[in-house]
Short mmCIF file of C-alpha atoms and ligand atoms in Angstrom, two decimals:
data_model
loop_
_atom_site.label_atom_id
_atom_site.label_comp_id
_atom_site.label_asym_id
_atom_site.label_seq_id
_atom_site.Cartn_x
_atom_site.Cartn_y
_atom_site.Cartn_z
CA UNK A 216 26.70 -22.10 -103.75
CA UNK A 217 27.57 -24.42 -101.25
CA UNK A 218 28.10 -27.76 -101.69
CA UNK A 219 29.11 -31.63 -100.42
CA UNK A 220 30.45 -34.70 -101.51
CA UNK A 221 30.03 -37.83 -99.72
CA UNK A 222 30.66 -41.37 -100.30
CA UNK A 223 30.31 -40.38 -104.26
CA UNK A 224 27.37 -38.25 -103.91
CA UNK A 225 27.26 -34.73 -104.98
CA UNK A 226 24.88 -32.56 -103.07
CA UNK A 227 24.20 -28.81 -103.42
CA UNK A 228 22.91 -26.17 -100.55
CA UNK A 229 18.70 -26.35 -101.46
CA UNK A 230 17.33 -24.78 -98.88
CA UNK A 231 19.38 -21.87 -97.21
CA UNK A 232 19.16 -21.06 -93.47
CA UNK A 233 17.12 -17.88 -93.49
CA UNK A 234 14.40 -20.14 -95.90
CA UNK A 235 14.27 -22.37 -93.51
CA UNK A 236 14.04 -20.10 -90.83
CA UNK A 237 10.96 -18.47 -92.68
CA UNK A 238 9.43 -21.94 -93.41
CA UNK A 239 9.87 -22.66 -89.44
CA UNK A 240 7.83 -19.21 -88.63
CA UNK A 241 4.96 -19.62 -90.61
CA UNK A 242 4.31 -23.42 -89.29
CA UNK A 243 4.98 -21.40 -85.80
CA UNK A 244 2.25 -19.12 -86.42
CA UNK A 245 -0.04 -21.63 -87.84
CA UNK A 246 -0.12 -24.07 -84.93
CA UNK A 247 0.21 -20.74 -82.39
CA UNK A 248 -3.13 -19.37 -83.88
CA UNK A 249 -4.59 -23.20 -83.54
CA UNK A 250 -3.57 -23.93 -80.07
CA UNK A 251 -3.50 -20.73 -78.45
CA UNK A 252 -6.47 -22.13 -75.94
CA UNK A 253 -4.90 -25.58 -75.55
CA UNK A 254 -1.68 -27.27 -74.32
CA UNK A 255 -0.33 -29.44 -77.02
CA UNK A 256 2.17 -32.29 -76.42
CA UNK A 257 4.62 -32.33 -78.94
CA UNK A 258 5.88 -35.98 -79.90
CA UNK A 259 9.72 -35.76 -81.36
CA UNK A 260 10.34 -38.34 -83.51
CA UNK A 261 14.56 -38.95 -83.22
CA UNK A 262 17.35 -38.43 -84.42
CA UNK A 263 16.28 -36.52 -87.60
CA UNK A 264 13.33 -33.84 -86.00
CA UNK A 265 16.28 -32.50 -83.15
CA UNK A 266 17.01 -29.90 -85.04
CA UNK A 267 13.54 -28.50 -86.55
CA UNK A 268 11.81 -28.86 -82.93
CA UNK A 269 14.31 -26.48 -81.33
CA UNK A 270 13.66 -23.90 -84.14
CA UNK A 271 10.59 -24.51 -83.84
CA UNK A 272 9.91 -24.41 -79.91
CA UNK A 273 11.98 -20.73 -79.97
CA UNK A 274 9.42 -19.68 -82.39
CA UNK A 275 6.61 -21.03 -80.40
CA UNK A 276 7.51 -19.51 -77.17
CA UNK A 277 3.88 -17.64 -76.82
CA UNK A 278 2.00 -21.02 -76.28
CA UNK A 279 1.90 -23.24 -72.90
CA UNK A 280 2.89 -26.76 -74.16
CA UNK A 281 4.92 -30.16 -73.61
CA UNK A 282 7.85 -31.57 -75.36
CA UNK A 283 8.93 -35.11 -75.43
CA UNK A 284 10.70 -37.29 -77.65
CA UNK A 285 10.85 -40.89 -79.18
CA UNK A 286 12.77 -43.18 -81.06
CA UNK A 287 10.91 -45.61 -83.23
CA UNK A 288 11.75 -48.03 -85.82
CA UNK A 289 8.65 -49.58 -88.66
CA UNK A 290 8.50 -52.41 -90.24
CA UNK A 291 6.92 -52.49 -93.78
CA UNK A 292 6.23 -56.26 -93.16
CA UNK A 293 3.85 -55.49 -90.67
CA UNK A 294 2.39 -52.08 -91.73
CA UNK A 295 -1.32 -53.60 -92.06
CA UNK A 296 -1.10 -54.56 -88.40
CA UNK A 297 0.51 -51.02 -87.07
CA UNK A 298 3.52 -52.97 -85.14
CA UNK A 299 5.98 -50.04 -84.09
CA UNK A 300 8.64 -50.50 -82.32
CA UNK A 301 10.03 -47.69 -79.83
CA UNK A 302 13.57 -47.69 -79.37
CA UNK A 303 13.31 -44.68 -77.25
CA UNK A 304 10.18 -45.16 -75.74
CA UNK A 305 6.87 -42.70 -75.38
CA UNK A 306 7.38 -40.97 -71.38
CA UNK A 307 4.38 -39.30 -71.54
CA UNK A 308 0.90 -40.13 -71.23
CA UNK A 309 -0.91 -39.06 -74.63
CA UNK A 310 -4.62 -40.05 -73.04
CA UNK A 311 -6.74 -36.64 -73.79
CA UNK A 312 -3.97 -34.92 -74.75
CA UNK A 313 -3.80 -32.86 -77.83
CA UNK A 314 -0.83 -34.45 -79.62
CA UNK A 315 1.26 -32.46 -82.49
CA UNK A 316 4.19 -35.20 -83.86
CA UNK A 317 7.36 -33.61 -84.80
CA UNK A 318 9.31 -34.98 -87.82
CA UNK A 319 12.24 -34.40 -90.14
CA UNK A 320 10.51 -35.09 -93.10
CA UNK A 321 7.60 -37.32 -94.15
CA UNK A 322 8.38 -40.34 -97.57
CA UNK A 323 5.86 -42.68 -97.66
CA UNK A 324 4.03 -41.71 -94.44
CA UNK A 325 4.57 -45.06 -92.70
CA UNK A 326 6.22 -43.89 -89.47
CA UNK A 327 3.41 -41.65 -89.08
CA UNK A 328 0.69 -43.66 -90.24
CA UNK A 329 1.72 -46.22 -87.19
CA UNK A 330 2.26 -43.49 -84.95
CA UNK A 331 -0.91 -41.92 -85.42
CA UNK A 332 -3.02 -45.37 -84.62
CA UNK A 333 -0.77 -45.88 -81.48
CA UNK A 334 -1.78 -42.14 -80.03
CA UNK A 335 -5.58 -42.75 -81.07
CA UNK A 336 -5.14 -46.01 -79.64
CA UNK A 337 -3.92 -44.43 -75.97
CA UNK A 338 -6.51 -41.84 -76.06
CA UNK A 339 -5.36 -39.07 -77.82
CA UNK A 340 -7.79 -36.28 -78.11
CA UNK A 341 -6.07 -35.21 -81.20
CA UNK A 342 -3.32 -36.05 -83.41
CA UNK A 343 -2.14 -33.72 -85.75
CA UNK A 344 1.56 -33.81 -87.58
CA UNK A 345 4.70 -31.02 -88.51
CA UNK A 346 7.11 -31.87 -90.88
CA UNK A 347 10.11 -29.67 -91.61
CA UNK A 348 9.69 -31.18 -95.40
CA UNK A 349 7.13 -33.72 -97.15
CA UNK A 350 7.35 -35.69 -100.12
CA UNK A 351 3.71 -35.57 -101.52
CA UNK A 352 5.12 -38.02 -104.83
CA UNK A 353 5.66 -40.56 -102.49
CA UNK A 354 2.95 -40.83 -99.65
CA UNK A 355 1.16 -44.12 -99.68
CA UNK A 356 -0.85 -43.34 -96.40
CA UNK A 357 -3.40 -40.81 -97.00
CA UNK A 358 -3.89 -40.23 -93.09
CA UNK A 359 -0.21 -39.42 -92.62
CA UNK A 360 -0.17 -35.76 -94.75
CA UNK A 361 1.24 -33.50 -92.06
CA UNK A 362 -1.09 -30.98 -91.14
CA UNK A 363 2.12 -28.14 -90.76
CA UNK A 364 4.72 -28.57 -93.66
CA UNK A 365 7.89 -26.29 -93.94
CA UNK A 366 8.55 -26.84 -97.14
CA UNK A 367 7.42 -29.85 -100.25
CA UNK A 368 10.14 -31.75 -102.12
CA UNK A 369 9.91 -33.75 -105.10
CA UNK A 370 11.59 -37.30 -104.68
CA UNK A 371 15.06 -36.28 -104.02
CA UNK A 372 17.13 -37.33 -101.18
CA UNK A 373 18.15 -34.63 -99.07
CA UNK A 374 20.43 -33.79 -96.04
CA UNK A 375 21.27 -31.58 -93.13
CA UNK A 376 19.14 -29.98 -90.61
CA UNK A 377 19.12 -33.00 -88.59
CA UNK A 378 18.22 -35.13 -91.86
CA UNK A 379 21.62 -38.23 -92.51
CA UNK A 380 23.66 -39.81 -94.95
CA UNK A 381 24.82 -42.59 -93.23
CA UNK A 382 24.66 -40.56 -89.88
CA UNK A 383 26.76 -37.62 -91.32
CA UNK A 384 25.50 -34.52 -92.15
CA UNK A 385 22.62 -33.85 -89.17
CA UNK A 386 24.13 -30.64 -88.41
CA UNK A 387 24.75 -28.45 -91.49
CA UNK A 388 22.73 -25.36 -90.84
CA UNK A 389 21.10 -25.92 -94.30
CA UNK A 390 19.50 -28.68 -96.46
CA UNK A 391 21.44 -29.94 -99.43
CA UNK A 392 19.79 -31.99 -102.40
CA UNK A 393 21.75 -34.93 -104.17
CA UNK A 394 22.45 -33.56 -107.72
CA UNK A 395 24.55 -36.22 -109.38
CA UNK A 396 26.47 -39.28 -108.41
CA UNK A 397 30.44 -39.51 -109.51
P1 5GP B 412 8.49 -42.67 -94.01
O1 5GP B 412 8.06 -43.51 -92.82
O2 5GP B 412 7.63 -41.44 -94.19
O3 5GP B 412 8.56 -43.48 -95.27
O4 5GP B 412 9.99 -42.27 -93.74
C1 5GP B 412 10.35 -41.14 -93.05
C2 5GP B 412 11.79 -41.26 -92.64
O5 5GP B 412 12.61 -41.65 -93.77
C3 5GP B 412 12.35 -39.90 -92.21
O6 5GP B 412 12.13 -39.67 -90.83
C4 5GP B 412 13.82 -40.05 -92.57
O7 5GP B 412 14.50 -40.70 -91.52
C5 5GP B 412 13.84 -40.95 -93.78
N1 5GP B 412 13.93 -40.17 -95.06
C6 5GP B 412 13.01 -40.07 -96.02
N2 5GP B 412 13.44 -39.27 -97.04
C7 5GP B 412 14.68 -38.86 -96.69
C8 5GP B 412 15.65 -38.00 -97.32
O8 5GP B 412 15.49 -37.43 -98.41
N3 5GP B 412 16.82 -37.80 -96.63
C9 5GP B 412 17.08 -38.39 -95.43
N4 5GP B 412 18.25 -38.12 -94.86
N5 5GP B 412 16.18 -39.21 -94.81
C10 5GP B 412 15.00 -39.43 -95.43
#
């Protein structure tokens, strides 16, 4: 098994990549069989959903669509009023679009949560969410479950596949769990 060690953490290949290439086709198919009358605009939330949205668009290439992408940053002081800032800001107009937000992986559902009111708030027709990975244990906004999940994780911190440690790590072609610390 492969493995990596990093700043004192030990971290062991989890998911391999022909799992997550299977995880990545059935979300495909899901969302083609959903939109296959529609044009979806898929929001990519940067750095950590590069890597899942271009598996994912070559395994969507049967459905007319739009990509774009974002950069935000949340604060948890000011989750109540839905304050997001965009460090890489939204190009496209969202107004009666069908929206389908790209991320790495969903914790406690805050950056979606705030992203979600901000599309509804522009018009969205619709605002549905992928995630490569979830974390049901540790959602604390029940609007931000993403309708298209690759694969659930219990609360373990993982990398690779565009996911960090410290900005290393992104691109190892498959995602490693932390197993112990030295
Ligand atoms: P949320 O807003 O859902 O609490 O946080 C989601 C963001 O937290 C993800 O986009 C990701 O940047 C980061 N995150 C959450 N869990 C992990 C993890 O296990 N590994 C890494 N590398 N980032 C994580």
């Amino acid at each position: 098994m492969r493995s990596i060690d990093e700043q004192g953490y030990h971290f062991e290949e989890w998911l391999t990549p022909k799992q997550i290439a299977a995880d990545v086709q059935q979300v495909a198919n899901k969302i083609s069989a959903d939109y296959k009358d529609k044009e979806p605009l898929f929001v990519v939330v940067l750095n950590g959903a590069f890597m899942y949205v271009a598996d994912l668009m070559r395994a969507l290439s049967d459905i007319r669509c739009e990509v774009t992408f974002i950069r935000v940053s949340s604060y948890y002081g000011m989750a109540s009023t839905g304050q997001l800032e965009f460090i890489v800001p939204l190009q496209q107009v969202v107004d009666q679009r069908d929206v389908i937000i790209v991320e790495d992986i969903v914790d406690t559902g805050l950056t979606i949560h705030q992203l979600k009111a901000y599309m509804r708030a522009h018009g969205a027709s619709s605002v549905r969410v992928t995630s490569l990975l979830f974390k049901p244990n540790k959602l604390e906004y029940d609007d931000a479950k993403p309708d298209y999940v690759g694969h659930e994780i219990s609360d373990e911190f993982v990398i690779g596949c565009g996911l960090d440690f410290d900005g290393f790590h992104r691109n190892l072609d498959a995602i490693y769990k932390v197993k112990e610390s030295k």
